[in-house]
Every structure is written in structure tokens, then in C-alpha cells.
Amino acid sequence: MAKAKTIIIYLVVIFVLYTIITSPKRSAELVEVGFEGVSSAAQSVGDFMSELVK
């Protein structure tokens, strides 16, 4: 089971590297979208906590 997990991790890393090398512009766009999502989630949690304190 541990060996299968290691193989899957290696395959994912290879796929990510391949995607970055073959299409760096698209990869940058995906990273930007990911960071915007994380930022939005953090803002929502902050708003929620602020409302709880009120």
C-alpha cells in the first residue's frame, strides 16, 4: 500500500512538472486562480469571525 502511494505521488509530481514546462502561461493562470480562491476563503472566515464577535 505504501509503495502504491509513493508511485502515485511521483506520477502527480511528474504530471505537474510536465504541465508547467509545456504551458507555463496556463500554469501561472491556474496558480493565480488558486491563490484568489484561498484569499477569498480567508476573507470569508475573517468576516464570519468578525460577525461572531459582534
Short mmCIF file of C-alpha atoms in Angstrom, two decimals:
data_model
loop_
_atom_site.label_atom_id
_atom_site.label_comp_id
_atom_site.label_asym_id
_atom_site.label_seq_id
_atom_site.Cartn_x
_atom_site.Cartn_y
_atom_site.Cartn_z
CA MET A 1 0.00 0.00 0.00
CA ALA A 2 2.81 2.42 0.86
CA LYS A 3 4.54 1.60 -2.41
CA ALA A 4 1.40 2.46 -4.40
CA LYS A 5 1.09 5.78 -2.58
CA THR A 6 4.71 6.64 -3.39
CA ILE A 7 4.20 5.79 -7.07
CA ILE A 8 1.06 7.94 -7.23
CA ILE A 9 2.90 10.88 -5.64
CA TYR A 10 5.72 10.54 -8.18
CA LEU A 11 3.23 10.43 -11.06
CA VAL A 12 1.46 13.57 -9.82
CA VAL A 13 4.78 15.42 -9.46
CA ILE A 14 5.85 14.38 -12.96
CA PHE A 15 2.49 15.48 -14.38
CA VAL A 16 2.70 18.88 -12.66
CA LEU A 17 6.25 19.45 -13.90
CA TYR A 18 5.27 18.41 -17.43
CA THR A 19 2.31 20.82 -17.37
CA ILE A 20 4.47 23.70 -16.13
CA ILE A 21 7.16 23.08 -18.74
CA THR A 22 4.79 22.69 -21.70
CA SER A 23 2.40 25.53 -20.81
CA PRO A 24 3.87 28.00 -18.31
CA LYS A 25 1.32 30.74 -19.10
CA ARG A 26 -1.64 28.46 -18.39
CA SER A 27 0.06 27.15 -15.25
CA ALA A 28 0.52 30.71 -13.98
CA GLU A 29 -3.16 31.42 -14.59
CA LEU A 30 -4.16 28.32 -12.62
CA VAL A 31 -1.91 29.30 -9.72
CA GLU A 32 -3.42 32.78 -9.73
CA VAL A 33 -6.93 31.34 -9.61
CA GLY A 34 -5.90 29.08 -6.74
CA PHE A 35 -4.46 31.97 -4.73
CA GLU A 36 -7.59 34.04 -5.37
CA GLY A 37 -9.69 31.15 -4.05
CA VAL A 38 -7.59 30.83 -0.90
CA SER A 39 -7.70 34.60 -0.39
CA SER A 40 -11.47 34.65 -0.79
CA ALA A 41 -11.88 31.78 1.68
CA ALA A 42 -9.67 33.52 4.24
CA GLN A 43 -11.67 36.73 3.81
CA SER A 44 -14.91 34.83 4.34
CA VAL A 45 -13.59 33.20 7.52
CA GLY A 46 -12.47 36.62 8.77
CA ASP A 47 -15.90 38.10 8.07
CA PHE A 48 -17.56 35.19 9.86
CA MET A 49 -15.35 35.59 12.92
CA SER A 50 -15.98 39.35 12.97
CA GLU A 51 -19.73 38.74 12.94
CA LEU A 52 -19.41 36.25 15.81
CA VAL A 53 -17.63 38.84 17.94
CA LYS A 54 -20.32 41.49 17.34
#
